[in-house]
mmCIF file of C-alpha atoms in Angstrom:
data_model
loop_
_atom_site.group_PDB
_atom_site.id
_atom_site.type_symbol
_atom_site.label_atom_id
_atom_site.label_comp_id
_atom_site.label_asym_id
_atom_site.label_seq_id
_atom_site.Cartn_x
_atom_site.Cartn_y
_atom_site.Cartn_z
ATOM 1 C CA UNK A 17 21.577 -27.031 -44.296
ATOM 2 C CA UNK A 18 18.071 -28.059 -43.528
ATOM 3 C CA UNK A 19 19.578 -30.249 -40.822
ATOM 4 C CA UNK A 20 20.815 -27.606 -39.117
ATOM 5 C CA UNK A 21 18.126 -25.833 -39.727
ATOM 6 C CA UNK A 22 15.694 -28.072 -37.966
ATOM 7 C CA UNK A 23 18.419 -28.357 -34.694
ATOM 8 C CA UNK A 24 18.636 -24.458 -34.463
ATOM 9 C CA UNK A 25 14.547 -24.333 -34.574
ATOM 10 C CA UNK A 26 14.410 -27.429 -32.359
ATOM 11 C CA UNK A 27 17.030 -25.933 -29.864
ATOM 12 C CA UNK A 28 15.261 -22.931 -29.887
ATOM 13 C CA UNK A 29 12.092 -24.650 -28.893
ATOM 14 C CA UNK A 30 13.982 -26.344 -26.236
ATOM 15 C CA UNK A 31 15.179 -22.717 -25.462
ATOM 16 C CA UNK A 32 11.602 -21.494 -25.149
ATOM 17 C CA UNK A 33 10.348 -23.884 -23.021
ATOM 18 C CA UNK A 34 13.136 -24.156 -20.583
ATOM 19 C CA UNK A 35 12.222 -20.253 -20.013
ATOM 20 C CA UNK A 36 8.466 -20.847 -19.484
ATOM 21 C CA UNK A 37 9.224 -23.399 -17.011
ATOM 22 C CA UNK A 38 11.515 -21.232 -15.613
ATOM 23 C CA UNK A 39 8.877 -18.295 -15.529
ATOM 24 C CA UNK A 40 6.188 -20.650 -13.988
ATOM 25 C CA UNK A 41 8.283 -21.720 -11.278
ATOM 26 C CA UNK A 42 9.244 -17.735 -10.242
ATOM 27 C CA UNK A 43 12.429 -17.292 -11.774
ATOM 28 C CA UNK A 44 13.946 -16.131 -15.154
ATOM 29 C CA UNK A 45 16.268 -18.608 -17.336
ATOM 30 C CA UNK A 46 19.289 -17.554 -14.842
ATOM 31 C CA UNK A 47 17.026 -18.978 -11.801
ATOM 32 C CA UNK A 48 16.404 -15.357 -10.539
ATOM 33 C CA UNK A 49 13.732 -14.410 -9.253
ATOM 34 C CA UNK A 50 11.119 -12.143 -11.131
ATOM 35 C CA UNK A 51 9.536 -9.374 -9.855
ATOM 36 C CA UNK A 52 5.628 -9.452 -10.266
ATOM 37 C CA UNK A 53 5.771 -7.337 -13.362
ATOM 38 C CA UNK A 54 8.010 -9.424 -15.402
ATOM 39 C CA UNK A 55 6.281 -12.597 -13.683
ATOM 40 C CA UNK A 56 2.914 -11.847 -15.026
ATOM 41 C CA UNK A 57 4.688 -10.735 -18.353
ATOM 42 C CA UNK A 58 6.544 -13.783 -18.607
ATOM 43 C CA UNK A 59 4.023 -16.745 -17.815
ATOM 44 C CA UNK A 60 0.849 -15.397 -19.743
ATOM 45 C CA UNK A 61 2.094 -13.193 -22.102
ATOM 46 C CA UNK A 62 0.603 -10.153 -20.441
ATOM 47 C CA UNK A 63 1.766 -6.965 -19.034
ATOM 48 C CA UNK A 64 1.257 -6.130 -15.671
ATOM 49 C CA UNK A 65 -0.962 -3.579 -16.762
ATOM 50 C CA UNK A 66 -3.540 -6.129 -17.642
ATOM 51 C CA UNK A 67 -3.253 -8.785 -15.611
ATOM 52 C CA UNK A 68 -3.055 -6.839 -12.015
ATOM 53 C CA UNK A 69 -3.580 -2.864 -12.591
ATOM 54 C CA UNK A 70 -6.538 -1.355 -14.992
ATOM 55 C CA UNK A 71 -7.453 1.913 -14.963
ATOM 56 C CA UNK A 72 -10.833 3.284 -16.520
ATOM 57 C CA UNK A 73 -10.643 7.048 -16.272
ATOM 58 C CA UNK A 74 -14.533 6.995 -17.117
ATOM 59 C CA UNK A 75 -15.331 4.397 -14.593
ATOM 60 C CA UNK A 76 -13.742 6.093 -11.984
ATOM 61 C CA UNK A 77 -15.677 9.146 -13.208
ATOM 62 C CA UNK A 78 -18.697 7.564 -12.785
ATOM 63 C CA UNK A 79 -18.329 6.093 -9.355
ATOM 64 C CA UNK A 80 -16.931 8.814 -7.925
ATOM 65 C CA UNK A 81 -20.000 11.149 -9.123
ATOM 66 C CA UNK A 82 -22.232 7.790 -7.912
ATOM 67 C CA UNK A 83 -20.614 7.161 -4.361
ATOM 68 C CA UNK A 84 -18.398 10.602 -3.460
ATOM 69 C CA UNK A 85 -20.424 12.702 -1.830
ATOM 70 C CA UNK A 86 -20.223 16.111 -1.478
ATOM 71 C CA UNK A 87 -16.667 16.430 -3.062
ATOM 72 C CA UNK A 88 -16.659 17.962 -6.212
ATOM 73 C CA UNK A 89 -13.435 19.601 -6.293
ATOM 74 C CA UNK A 90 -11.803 16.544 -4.560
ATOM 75 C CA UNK A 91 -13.231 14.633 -7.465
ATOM 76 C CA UNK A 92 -11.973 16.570 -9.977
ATOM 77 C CA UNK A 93 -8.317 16.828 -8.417
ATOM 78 C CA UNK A 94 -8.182 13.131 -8.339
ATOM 79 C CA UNK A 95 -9.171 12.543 -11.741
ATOM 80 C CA UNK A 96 -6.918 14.741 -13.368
ATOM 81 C CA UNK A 97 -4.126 13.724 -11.705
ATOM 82 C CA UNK A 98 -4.670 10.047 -12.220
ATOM 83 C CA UNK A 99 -5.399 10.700 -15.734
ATOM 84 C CA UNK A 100 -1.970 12.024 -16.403
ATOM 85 C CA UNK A 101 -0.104 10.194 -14.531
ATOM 86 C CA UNK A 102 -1.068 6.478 -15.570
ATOM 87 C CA UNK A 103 -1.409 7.408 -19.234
ATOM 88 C CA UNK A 104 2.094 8.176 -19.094
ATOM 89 C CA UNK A 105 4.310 5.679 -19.722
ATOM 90 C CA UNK A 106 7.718 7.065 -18.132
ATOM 91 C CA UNK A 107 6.109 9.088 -15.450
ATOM 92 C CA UNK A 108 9.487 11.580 -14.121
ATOM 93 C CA UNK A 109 8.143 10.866 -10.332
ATOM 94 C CA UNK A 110 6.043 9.335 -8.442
ATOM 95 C CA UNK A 111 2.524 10.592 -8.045
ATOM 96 C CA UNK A 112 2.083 11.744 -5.025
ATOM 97 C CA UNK A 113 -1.671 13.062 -3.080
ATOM 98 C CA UNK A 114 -2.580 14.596 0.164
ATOM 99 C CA UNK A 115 -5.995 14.455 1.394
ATOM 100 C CA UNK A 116 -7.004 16.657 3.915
ATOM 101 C CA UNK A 117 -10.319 17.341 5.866
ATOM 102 C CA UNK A 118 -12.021 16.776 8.778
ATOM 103 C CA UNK A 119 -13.555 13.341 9.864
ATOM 104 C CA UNK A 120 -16.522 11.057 7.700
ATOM 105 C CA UNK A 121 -15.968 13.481 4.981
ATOM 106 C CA UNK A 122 -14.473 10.733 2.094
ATOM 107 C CA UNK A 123 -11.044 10.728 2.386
ATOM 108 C CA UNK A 124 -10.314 7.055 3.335
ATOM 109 C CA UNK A 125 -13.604 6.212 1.653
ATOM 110 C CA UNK A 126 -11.817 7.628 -1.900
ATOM 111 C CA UNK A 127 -8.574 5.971 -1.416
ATOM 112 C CA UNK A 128 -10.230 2.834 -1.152
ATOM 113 C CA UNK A 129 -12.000 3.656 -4.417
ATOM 114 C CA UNK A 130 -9.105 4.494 -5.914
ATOM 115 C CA UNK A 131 -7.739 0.884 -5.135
ATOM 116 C CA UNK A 132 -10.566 -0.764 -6.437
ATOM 117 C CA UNK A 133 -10.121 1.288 -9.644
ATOM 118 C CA UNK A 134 -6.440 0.680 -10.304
ATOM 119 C CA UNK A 135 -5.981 -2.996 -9.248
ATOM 120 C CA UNK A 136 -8.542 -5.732 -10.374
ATOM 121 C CA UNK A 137 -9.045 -7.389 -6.868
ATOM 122 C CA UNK A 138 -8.747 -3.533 -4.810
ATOM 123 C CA UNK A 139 -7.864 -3.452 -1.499
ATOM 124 C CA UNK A 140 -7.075 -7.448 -1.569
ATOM 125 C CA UNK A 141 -4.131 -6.901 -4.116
ATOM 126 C CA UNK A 142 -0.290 -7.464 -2.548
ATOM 127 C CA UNK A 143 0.000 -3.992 -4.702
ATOM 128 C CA UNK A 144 -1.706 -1.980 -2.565
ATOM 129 C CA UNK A 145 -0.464 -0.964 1.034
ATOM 130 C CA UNK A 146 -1.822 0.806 4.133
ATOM 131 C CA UNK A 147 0.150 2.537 6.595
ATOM 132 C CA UNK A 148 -0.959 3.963 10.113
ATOM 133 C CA UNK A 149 1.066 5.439 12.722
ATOM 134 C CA UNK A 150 -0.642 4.001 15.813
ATOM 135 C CA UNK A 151 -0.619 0.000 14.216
ATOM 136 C CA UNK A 152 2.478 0.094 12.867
ATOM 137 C CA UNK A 153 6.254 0.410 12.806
ATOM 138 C CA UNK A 154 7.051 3.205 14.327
ATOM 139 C CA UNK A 155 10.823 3.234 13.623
ATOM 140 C CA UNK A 156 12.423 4.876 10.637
ATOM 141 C CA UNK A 157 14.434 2.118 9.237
ATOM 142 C CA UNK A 158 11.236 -0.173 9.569
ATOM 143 C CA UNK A 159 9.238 1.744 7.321
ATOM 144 C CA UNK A 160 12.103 2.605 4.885
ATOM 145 C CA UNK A 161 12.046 -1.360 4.687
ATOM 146 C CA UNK A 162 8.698 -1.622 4.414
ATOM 147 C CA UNK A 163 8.052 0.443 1.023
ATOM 148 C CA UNK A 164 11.400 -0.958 -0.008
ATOM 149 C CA UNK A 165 10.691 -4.687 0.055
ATOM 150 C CA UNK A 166 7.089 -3.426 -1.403
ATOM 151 C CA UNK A 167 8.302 -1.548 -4.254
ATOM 152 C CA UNK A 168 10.799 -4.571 -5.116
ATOM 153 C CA UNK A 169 8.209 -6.752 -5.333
ATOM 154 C CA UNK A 170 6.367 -4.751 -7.675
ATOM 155 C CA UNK A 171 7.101 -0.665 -9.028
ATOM 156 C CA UNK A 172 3.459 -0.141 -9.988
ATOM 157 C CA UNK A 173 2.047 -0.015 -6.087
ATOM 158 C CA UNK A 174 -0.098 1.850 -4.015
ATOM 159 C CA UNK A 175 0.745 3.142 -0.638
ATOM 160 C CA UNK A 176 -1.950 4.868 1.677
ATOM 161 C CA UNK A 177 -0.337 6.854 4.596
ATOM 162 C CA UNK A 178 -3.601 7.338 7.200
ATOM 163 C CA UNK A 179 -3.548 10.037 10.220
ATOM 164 C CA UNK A 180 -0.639 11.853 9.400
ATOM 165 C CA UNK A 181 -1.390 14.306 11.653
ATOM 166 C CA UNK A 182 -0.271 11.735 14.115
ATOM 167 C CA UNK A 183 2.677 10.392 12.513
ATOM 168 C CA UNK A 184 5.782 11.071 14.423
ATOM 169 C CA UNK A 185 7.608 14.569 12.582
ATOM 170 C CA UNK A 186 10.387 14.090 10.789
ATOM 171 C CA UNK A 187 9.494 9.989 10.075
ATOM 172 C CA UNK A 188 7.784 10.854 6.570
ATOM 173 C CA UNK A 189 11.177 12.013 5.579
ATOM 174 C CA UNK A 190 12.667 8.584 5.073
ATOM 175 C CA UNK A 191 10.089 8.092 1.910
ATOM 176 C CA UNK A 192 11.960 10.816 0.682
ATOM 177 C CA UNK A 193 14.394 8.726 -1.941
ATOM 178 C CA UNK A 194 11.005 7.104 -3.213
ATOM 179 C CA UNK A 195 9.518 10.192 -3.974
ATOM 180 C CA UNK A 196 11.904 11.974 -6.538
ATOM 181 C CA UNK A 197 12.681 12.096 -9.645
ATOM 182 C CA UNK A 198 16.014 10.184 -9.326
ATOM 183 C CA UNK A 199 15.260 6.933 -11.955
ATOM 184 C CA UNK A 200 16.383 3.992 -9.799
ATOM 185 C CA UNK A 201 17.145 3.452 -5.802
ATOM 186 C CA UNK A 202 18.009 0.473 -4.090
ATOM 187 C CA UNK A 203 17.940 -1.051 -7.302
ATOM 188 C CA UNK A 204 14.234 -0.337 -8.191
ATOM 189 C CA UNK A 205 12.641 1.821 -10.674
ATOM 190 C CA UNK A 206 9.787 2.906 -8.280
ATOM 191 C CA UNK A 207 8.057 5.763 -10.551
ATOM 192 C CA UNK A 208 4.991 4.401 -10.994
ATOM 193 C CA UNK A 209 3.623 4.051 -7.478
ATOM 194 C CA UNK A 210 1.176 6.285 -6.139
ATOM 195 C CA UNK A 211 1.655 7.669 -2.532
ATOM 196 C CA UNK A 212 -1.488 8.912 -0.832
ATOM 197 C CA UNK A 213 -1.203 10.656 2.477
ATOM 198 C CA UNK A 214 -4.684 11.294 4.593
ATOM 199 C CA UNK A 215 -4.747 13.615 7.423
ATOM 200 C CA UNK A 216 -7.226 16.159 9.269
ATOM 201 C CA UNK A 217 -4.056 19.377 9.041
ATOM 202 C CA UNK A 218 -5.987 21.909 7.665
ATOM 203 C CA UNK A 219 -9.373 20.837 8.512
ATOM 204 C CA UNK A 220 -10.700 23.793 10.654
ATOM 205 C CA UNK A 221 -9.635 25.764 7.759
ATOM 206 C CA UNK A 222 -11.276 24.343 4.942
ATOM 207 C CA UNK A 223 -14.362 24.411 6.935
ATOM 208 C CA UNK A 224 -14.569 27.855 8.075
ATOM 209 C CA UNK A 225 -14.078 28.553 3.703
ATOM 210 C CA UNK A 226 -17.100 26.035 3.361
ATOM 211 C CA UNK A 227 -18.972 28.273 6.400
ATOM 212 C CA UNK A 228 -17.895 31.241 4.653
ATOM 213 C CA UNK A 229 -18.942 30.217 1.076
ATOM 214 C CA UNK A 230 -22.289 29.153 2.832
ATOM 215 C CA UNK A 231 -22.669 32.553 4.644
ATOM 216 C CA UNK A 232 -22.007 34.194 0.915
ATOM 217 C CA UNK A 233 -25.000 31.940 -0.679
ATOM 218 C CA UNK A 234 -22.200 30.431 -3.078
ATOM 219 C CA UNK A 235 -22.735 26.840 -4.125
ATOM 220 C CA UNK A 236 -19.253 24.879 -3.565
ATOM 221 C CA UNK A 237 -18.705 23.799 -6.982
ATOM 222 C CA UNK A 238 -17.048 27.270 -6.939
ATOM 223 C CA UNK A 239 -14.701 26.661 -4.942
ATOM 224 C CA UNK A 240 -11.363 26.081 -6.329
ATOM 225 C CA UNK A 241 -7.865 24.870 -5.613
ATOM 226 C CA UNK A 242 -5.796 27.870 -5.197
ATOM 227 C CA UNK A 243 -8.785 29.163 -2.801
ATOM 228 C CA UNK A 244 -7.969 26.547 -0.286
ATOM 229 C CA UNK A 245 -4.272 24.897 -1.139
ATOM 230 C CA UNK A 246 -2.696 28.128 0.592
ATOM 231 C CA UNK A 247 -4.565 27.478 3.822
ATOM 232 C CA UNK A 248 -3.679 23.927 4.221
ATOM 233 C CA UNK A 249 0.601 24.772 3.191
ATOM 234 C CA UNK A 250 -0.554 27.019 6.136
ATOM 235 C CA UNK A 251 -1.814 24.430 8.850
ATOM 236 C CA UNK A 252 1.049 22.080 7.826
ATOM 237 C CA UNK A 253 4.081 24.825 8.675
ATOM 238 C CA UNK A 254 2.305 26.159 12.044
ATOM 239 C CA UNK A 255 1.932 22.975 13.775
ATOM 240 C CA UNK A 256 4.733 21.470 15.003
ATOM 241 C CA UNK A 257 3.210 18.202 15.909
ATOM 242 C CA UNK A 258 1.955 16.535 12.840
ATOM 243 C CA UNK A 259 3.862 14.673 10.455
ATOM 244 C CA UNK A 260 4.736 17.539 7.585
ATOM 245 C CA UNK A 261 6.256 19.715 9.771
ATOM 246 C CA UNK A 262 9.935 20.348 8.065
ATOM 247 C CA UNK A 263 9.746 17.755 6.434
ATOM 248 C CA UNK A 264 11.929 17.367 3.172
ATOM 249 C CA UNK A 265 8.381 15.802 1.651
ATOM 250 C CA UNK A 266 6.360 19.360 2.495
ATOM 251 C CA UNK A 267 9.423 21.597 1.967
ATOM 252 C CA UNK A 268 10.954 19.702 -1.257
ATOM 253 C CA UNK A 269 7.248 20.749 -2.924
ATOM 254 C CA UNK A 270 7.025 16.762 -3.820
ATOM 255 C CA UNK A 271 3.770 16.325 -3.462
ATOM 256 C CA UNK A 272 1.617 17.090 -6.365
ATOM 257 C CA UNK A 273 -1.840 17.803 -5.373
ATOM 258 C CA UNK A 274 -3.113 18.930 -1.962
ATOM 259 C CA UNK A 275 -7.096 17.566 -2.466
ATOM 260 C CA UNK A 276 -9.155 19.253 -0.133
ATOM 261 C CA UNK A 277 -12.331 17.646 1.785
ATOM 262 C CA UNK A 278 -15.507 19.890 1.998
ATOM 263 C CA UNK A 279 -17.640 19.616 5.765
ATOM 264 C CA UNK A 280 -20.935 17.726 4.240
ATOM 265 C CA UNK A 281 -24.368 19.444 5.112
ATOM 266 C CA UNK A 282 -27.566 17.173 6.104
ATOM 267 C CA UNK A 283 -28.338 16.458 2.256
ATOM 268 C CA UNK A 284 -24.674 14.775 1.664
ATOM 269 C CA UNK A 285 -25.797 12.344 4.578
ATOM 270 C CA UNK A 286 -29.058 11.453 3.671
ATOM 271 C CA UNK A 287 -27.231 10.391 0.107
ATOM 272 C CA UNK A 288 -24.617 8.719 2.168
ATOM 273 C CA UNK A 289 -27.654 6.952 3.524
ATOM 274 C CA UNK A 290 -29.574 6.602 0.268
ATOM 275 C CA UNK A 291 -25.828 5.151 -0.772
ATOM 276 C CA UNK A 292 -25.346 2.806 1.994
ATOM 277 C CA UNK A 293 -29.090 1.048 1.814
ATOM 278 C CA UNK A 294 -28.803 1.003 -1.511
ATOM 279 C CA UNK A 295 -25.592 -1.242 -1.190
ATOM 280 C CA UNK A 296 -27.190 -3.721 0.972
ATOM 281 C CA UNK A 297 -30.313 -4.281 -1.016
ATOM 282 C CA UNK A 298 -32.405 -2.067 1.023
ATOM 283 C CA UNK A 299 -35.076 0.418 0.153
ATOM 284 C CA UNK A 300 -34.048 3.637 1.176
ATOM 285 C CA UNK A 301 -37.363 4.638 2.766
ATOM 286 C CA UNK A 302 -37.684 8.665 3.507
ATOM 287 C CA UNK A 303 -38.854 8.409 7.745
ATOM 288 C CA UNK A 304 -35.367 5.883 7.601
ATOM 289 C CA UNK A 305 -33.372 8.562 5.495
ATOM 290 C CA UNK A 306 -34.457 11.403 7.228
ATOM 291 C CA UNK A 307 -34.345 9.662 10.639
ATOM 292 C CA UNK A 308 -30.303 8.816 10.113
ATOM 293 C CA UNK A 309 -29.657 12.212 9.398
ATOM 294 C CA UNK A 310 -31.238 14.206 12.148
ATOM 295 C CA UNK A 311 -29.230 11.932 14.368
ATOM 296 C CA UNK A 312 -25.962 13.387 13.648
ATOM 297 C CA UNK A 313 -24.491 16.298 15.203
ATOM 298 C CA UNK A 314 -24.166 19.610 13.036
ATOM 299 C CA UNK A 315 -22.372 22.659 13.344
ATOM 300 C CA UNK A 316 -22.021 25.656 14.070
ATOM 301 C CA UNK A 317 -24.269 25.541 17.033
ATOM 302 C CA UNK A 318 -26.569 28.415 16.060
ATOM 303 C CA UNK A 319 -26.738 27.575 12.268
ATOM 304 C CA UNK A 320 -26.614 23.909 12.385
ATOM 305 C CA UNK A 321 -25.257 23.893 8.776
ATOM 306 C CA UNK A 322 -22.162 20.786 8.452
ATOM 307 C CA UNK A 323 -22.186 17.373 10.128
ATOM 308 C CA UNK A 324 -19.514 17.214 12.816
ATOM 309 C CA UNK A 325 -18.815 13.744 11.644
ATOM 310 C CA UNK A 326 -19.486 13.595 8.096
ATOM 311 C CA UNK A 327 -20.769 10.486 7.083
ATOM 312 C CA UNK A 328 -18.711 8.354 9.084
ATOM 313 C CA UNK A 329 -20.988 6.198 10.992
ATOM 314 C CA UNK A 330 -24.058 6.153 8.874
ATOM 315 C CA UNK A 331 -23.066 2.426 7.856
ATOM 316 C CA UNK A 332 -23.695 1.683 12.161
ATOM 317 C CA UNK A 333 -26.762 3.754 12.839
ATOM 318 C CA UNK A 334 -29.398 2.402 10.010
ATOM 319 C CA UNK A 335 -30.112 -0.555 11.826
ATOM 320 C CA UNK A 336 -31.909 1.331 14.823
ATOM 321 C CA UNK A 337 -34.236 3.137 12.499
ATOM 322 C CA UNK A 338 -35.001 -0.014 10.295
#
């Protein structure tokens, strides 16, 4: 009996080991091949959760107060949808986010935030992936392929879809079995990546509200979702040409958050300013502040109230007023 006993317990040593080898070389005792969450599980004893993907809902509080300027309701959409959605462990769907607003005003700026806050190396991570219309494939099956192959590889990934407004209509519709609540395709549970979509639809109309709210003396911590969500569903079904129109995404109601982007006023660029010397170990002396912001455009013409370009090239025009 104790015999035995010591071939079982040496056998399943010999077991054990044959399947860490196995792990460390890519594969699973069957030689096939492991996806990256069972890889990481497998060869350190650690979910994927921990090795690759942390998420600190206070952290991301905190830098988005520190960094995103200007956005409070963006801010708090984010958060709260994050929140829920990665402290649930059997999300139904994907989550799925649409940024809109007009240009420099933080929408690329958060998403890249939001990559650094989910993944421990951000935007360098295989997990996280960036799509745009005029770089890449511009063919259906491509990008069907593309998140495919991506979402194989690993279910907990993040996909950024820039310039929608220029996407071809009718291409978004092919992310369409991704973004369900169906619980496996092509062989891949894919309901814990996060699609992001980024556009200017709806821009003119969240900044006429921002004009408007200025106009009324109302700060724009007031304003609130349902105030601007029915003006952007607007922009997206009148205009033919961008990439929501009919789609099965828009129509289907699968996205879960429509985040809006308020037009930023002088004081939101000399903080963008404060924000950008700051990161490069510079003081960020008032003529230098004050002399980055007056160089911007603002509208309207009469009231000179919102920069035309947000904050977008503040990072290029410190140098001339160093």
């Amino acid at each position: 009996g104790e015999g035995r006993g010591r071939l079982r317990g040496n056998a399943a040593d010999v077991a054990a080991v044959a399947v860490a080898a196995a792990a460390s070389a890519g594969v699973d005792a069957l030689g096939r091949p492991l996806g990256a969450e069972r890889l990481a599980t497998k060869v350190n004893g650690l979910s994927f959760s921990t090795r690759f993907f942390v998420f600190s809902p206070p952290g991301l509080e905190c830098d988005l107060a520190l960094r995103l300027v200007g956005q409070p309701l963006a801010r708090q959409l984010v958060i709260q949808s994050l929140k829920s959605f990665v402290q649930d462990p059997e999300p139904a769907k994907p989550l799925v986010l649409s940024f809109h607003g007009s240009t420099g005003t933080g929408k690329t700026y958060l998403s890249s935030l939001l990559a650094q806050h989910l993944f421990r190396t951000g935007l360098r991570t295989p997990y996280v992936h960036r799509f745009s219309p005029l770089v890449h494939f511009p063919h259906a099956d491509h990008l069907q392929n593309w998140i495919q192959g991506n979402l194989t590889r690993c279910s907990r990934s993040l996909f950024l879809f820039d310039e929608m407004e220029d996407l071809q209509p009718g291409l978004i519709d092919v992310v369409l079995p991704f973004l369900g609540s169906s619980w496996v395709v092509f062989g891949t549970n894919y309901r814990k990546a996060i699609f992001v979509f980024i556009s200017n639809i709806g821009a003119e109309q969240i900044n006429q509200m921002a004009l408007e709210l200025w106009q009324d003396r109302r700060d724009r911590e007031e304003i609130r979702r349902q105030d601007l969500e029915a003006s952007i569903l607007e922009a997206i079904s009148k205009d033919p040409q961008n990439g929501f129109w009919r789609s099965g995404v828009f129509e289907q109601n699968l996205i879960d958050a429509f985040v809006p982007f308020l037009p930023l006023r002088r004081h939101h660029v000399k903080q963008c300013v404060v924000n950008e010397m700051a990161s490069r170990g510079l003081v960020p002396l008032p003529e230098v502040v004050d002399g980055v912001a007056d160089s911007f455009s603002y509208f309207p013409d009469e009231e000179k109230i919102f920069s035309a370009t947000g904050c977008k090239t503040v990072s290029s025009r410190i140098p001339f007023f160093l």
